[in-house]
Short mmCIF file of C-alpha atoms in Angstrom, two decimals:
data_model
loop_
_atom_site.label_atom_id
_atom_site.label_comp_id
_atom_site.label_asym_id
_atom_site.label_seq_id
_atom_site.Cartn_x
_atom_site.Cartn_y
_atom_site.Cartn_z
CA MET Q 1 109.97 175.20 190.93
CA TYR Q 2 107.17 177.46 189.66
CA GLU Q 3 103.55 177.22 190.07
CA ASN Q 4 102.97 176.05 186.52
CA GLY Q 5 104.84 172.68 187.04
CA LYS Q 6 107.98 174.33 185.49
CA THR Q 7 111.24 173.08 187.29
CA GLU Q 8 114.73 174.21 186.76
CA LEU Q 9 117.41 171.46 187.39
CA SER Q 10 120.70 172.73 188.14
CA MET Q 11 123.67 171.15 185.87
CA GLY Q 12 126.29 172.64 188.49
CA ILE Q 13 129.56 174.26 187.60
CA HIS Q 14 131.88 173.22 184.76
CA ASN Q 15 135.32 174.55 183.78
CA GLY Q 16 134.53 177.29 186.52
CA LYS Q 17 131.61 178.51 184.57
CA ARG Q 18 127.63 177.52 185.89
CA GLU Q 19 126.09 175.64 183.21
CA LYS Q 20 122.43 176.35 181.97
CA PRO Q 21 119.72 174.55 183.81
CA ILE Q 22 117.50 171.90 182.33
CA ILE Q 23 113.98 172.92 182.14
CA ALA Q 24 111.41 170.40 182.83
CA TYR Q 25 107.56 170.58 183.19
CA ALA Q 26 105.95 168.32 185.82
CA SER Q 27 102.34 167.75 186.85
CA ASN Q 28 100.88 165.83 189.63
CA LEU Q 29 103.79 166.35 191.97
CA PRO Q 30 103.43 164.69 195.52
CA GLN Q 31 101.85 166.81 198.17
CA GLY Q 32 104.27 167.99 200.86
CA MET Q 33 107.51 169.71 201.15
CA ILE Q 34 109.72 168.60 198.19
CA LYS Q 35 113.39 168.36 199.13
CA GLU Q 36 115.05 167.12 195.79
CA ILE Q 37 114.09 166.62 192.27
CA GLU Q 38 116.58 164.62 189.99
CA CYS Q 39 116.59 163.95 186.32
CA CYS Q 40 117.21 159.99 185.79
CA TYR Q 41 117.51 157.87 182.86
CA ASP Q 42 116.13 154.08 182.90
CA ASN Q 43 115.23 153.29 179.28
CA GLY Q 44 113.62 156.72 179.54
CA TRP Q 45 113.75 159.98 181.23
CA TYR Q 46 111.98 160.42 184.28
CA LEU Q 47 112.09 162.81 187.36
CA ALA Q 48 112.85 161.32 190.93
CA VAL Q 49 111.15 163.40 193.79
CA THR Q 50 112.18 163.43 197.42
CA TYR Q 51 109.45 164.87 199.62
CA GLU Q 52 108.38 164.82 203.20
CA ASP Q 53 104.77 163.62 203.81
CA SER Q 54 104.50 165.28 207.13
CA ARG Q 55 103.85 161.73 208.72
CA GLU Q 56 105.94 161.24 211.91
CA ALA Q 57 107.29 157.82 212.76
CA LYS Q 58 105.53 156.11 215.69
CA ALA Q 59 107.53 156.00 218.94
CA TYR Q 60 109.23 152.79 220.23
CA GLN Q 61 107.11 150.78 222.60
CA PRO Q 62 108.74 147.69 224.17
CA GLY Q 63 107.24 144.35 223.05
CA ARG Q 64 108.03 141.02 221.54
CA SER Q 65 111.12 140.23 219.68
CA VAL Q 66 111.16 138.68 216.34
CA GLY Q 67 114.09 136.68 214.62
CA VAL Q 68 114.59 136.59 210.95
CA ASP Q 69 116.63 134.46 208.69
CA LEU Q 70 117.00 135.62 205.09
CA GLY Q 71 117.53 132.88 202.44
CA GLU Q 72 117.53 132.22 198.52
CA ILE Q 73 114.53 129.73 198.50
CA HIS Q 74 112.46 131.38 201.06
CA THR Q 75 113.04 134.99 201.18
CA MET Q 76 112.38 135.29 204.91
CA GLY Q 77 111.73 132.91 207.67
CA ALA Q 78 110.63 134.53 210.92
CA PHE Q 79 109.90 133.38 214.49
CA CYS Q 80 108.21 135.62 217.14
CA GLU Q 81 108.93 134.82 220.90
CA ASN Q 82 105.17 134.39 221.39
CA GLY Q 83 105.44 131.18 219.40
CA GLN Q 84 104.11 132.52 216.04
CA ALA Q 85 106.17 131.83 212.83
CA LEU Q 86 106.04 133.31 209.09
CA LEU Q 87 107.85 131.75 206.13
CA ILE Q 88 107.56 133.87 203.04
CA THR Q 89 108.64 132.16 199.75
CA GLY Q 90 111.26 133.50 197.21
CA ARG Q 91 109.49 131.76 194.34
CA LYS Q 92 108.67 135.16 192.65
CA VAL Q 93 111.74 136.58 193.02
CA ARG Q 94 113.74 133.42 191.87
CA SER Q 95 111.58 133.16 188.74
CA LEU Q 96 112.35 136.82 187.88
CA HIS Q 97 116.23 136.27 188.23
CA ARG Q 98 116.10 133.17 186.09
CA LEU Q 99 114.13 134.98 183.34
CA ARG Q 100 116.33 137.89 183.42
CA ASN Q 101 119.55 135.67 183.21
CA LYS Q 102 117.98 133.44 180.48
CA LYS Q 103 117.03 136.76 178.37
CA LEU Q 104 120.54 138.32 178.89
CA ALA Q 105 122.20 135.08 177.91
CA GLU Q 106 120.44 134.93 174.82
CA ILE Q 107 121.00 138.67 174.04
CA GLN Q 108 124.63 138.48 174.75
CA ARG Q 109 125.36 135.88 172.24
CA CYS Q 110 124.07 137.90 169.35
CA PRO Q 111 126.41 140.77 169.40
CA SER Q 112 129.42 138.61 168.71
CA LYS Q 113 127.83 137.92 165.25
CA CYS Q 114 127.70 141.66 164.18
CA GLN Q 115 130.28 144.57 164.42
CA LYS Q 116 130.56 146.74 167.51
CA GLY Q 117 128.89 149.88 166.71
CA SER Q 118 126.81 148.77 163.84
CA ARG Q 119 123.02 149.53 163.75
CA GLN Q 120 122.34 145.83 164.66
CA TRP Q 121 124.75 145.81 167.54
CA LYS Q 122 122.89 149.13 168.81
CA LYS Q 123 119.51 147.22 168.58
CA TYR Q 124 120.86 144.34 170.91
CA GLU Q 125 122.11 146.99 173.30
CA ARG Q 126 118.92 148.58 173.50
CA ALA Q 127 117.06 145.19 174.06
CA LYS Q 128 119.57 144.48 176.85
CA ARG Q 129 118.87 147.81 178.66
CA TYR Q 130 115.10 147.17 178.24
CA VAL Q 131 115.47 143.66 180.08
CA LEU Q 132 117.53 144.93 182.70
CA SER Q 133 115.11 148.04 183.42
CA LYS Q 134 112.10 145.84 183.28
CA SER Q 135 113.36 143.22 185.48
CA GLU Q 136 114.44 145.75 188.06
CA ARG Q 137 110.91 147.09 188.20
CA GLN Q 138 109.43 143.77 188.70
CA LEU Q 139 112.10 142.86 191.51
CA TRP Q 140 111.48 146.09 193.17
CA ASP Q 141 107.69 145.45 193.25
CA ALA Q 142 108.26 141.94 194.39
CA LEU Q 143 110.53 142.83 197.29
CA HIS Q 144 108.28 145.65 198.40
CA LYS Q 145 105.44 143.35 198.64
CA THR Q 146 107.52 140.73 200.62
CA THR Q 147 108.76 143.23 203.18
CA LYS Q 148 105.17 144.81 203.57
CA GLN Q 149 104.10 141.32 204.37
CA PHE Q 150 106.60 140.81 207.04
CA VAL Q 151 105.91 144.14 208.49
CA ASP Q 152 102.31 143.70 208.74
CA TRP Q 153 102.76 140.15 210.43
CA CYS Q 154 104.99 141.91 213.02
CA LEU Q 155 102.56 144.46 213.99
CA ALA Q 156 99.84 141.81 214.33
CA GLN Q 157 102.31 140.12 216.69
CA SER Q 158 103.15 143.25 218.60
CA GLY Q 159 106.71 143.01 217.68
CA SER Q 160 108.99 145.94 218.64
CA ASP Q 161 112.55 144.48 217.99
CA VAL Q 162 113.67 142.67 214.75
CA TYR Q 163 116.83 140.63 214.75
CA ILE Q 164 118.07 139.56 211.30
CA GLY Q 165 121.05 137.14 210.86
CA LYS Q 166 124.16 137.99 209.30
CA VAL Q 167 124.48 136.59 205.77
CA GLU Q 168 127.13 138.48 204.25
CA GLY Q 169 129.73 135.76 205.05
CA VAL Q 170 127.71 133.21 202.95
CA GLN Q 171 128.61 134.94 199.66
CA ARG Q 172 132.27 135.20 200.50
CA ASN Q 173 132.77 131.68 201.95
CA THR Q 174 130.95 130.06 199.00
CA ARG Q 175 133.18 131.90 196.42
CA LYS Q 176 136.24 130.55 198.20
CA LYS Q 177 134.97 126.82 197.69
CA LYS Q 178 136.65 125.40 195.00
CA ARG Q 179 133.70 122.71 194.40
CA ALA Q 180 131.00 125.65 194.28
CA ASN Q 181 129.59 124.97 190.76
CA ARG Q 182 128.44 127.66 188.32
CA LYS Q 183 124.91 127.19 189.05
CA GLN Q 184 125.28 127.45 192.85
CA ALA Q 185 127.35 130.72 192.28
CA GLN Q 186 124.45 132.23 190.16
CA LYS Q 187 121.92 131.61 192.92
CA ILE Q 188 124.24 133.36 195.61
CA SER Q 189 124.79 136.51 193.29
CA ASN Q 190 120.90 136.44 192.67
CA TRP Q 191 120.50 136.95 196.43
CA SER Q 192 118.74 140.22 197.05
CA PHE Q 193 119.43 140.18 200.97
CA GLY Q 194 120.88 143.73 200.79
CA LYS Q 195 117.81 145.30 199.37
CA VAL Q 196 115.50 143.37 201.67
CA LYS Q 197 117.37 144.77 204.65
CA GLN Q 198 117.16 148.38 203.26
CA TYR Q 199 113.41 148.08 202.63
CA LEU Q 200 112.91 146.61 205.98
CA ALA Q 201 115.07 149.26 207.88
CA TYR Q 202 112.92 152.20 207.00
CA LYS Q 203 109.53 150.36 206.87
CA LEU Q 204 109.89 149.03 210.43
CA ALA Q 205 111.07 152.47 211.69
CA GLN Q 206 107.96 154.04 210.44
CA HIS Q 207 106.21 151.88 212.96
CA GLY Q 208 108.42 152.35 215.60
CA ILE Q 209 110.01 148.92 215.41
CA ALA Q 210 113.75 148.80 216.06
#
């Protein structure tokens, strides 16, 4: 990376020969030690920058324990051993999933009426990518706000240890049930508990919460 914002992105080695790097110009790069810059595509090109912000995570201090249950109707239900409880609704996330599924179903019915590879077919494919990209950004924002709300509550309760109920078996056991209808299966597939746990892991660690 150069002072004028010019960045050379490696393309690696192909057939024993190093490919020419991609040249990109970036402004307003984050302050701190940049570790990695990656060129990505999501309905448009962008640069993903990984950097160190020089802020150290707080040291662990023994305090109160917090138990958490993740759910589809309510994203998070938490109880602290001091008697305080928190319930975070998943209405926003559920509505985003429903809208995405509805839009995708409408788009996916259309390509069957036209020839694959045609101009109209490509138009539907672009529309599909746009819906997926937009919904992913909206879900990302909603889940980050949800997990931040929980972390702030933990700090207010002087929480030091968070225990999250294991939910991986719910999906597996639901699929085994013959009477699990299509609507129920869709609800389970829309459950973003993996991302919630991922966001909580690093946000809690920043504040010294195990």
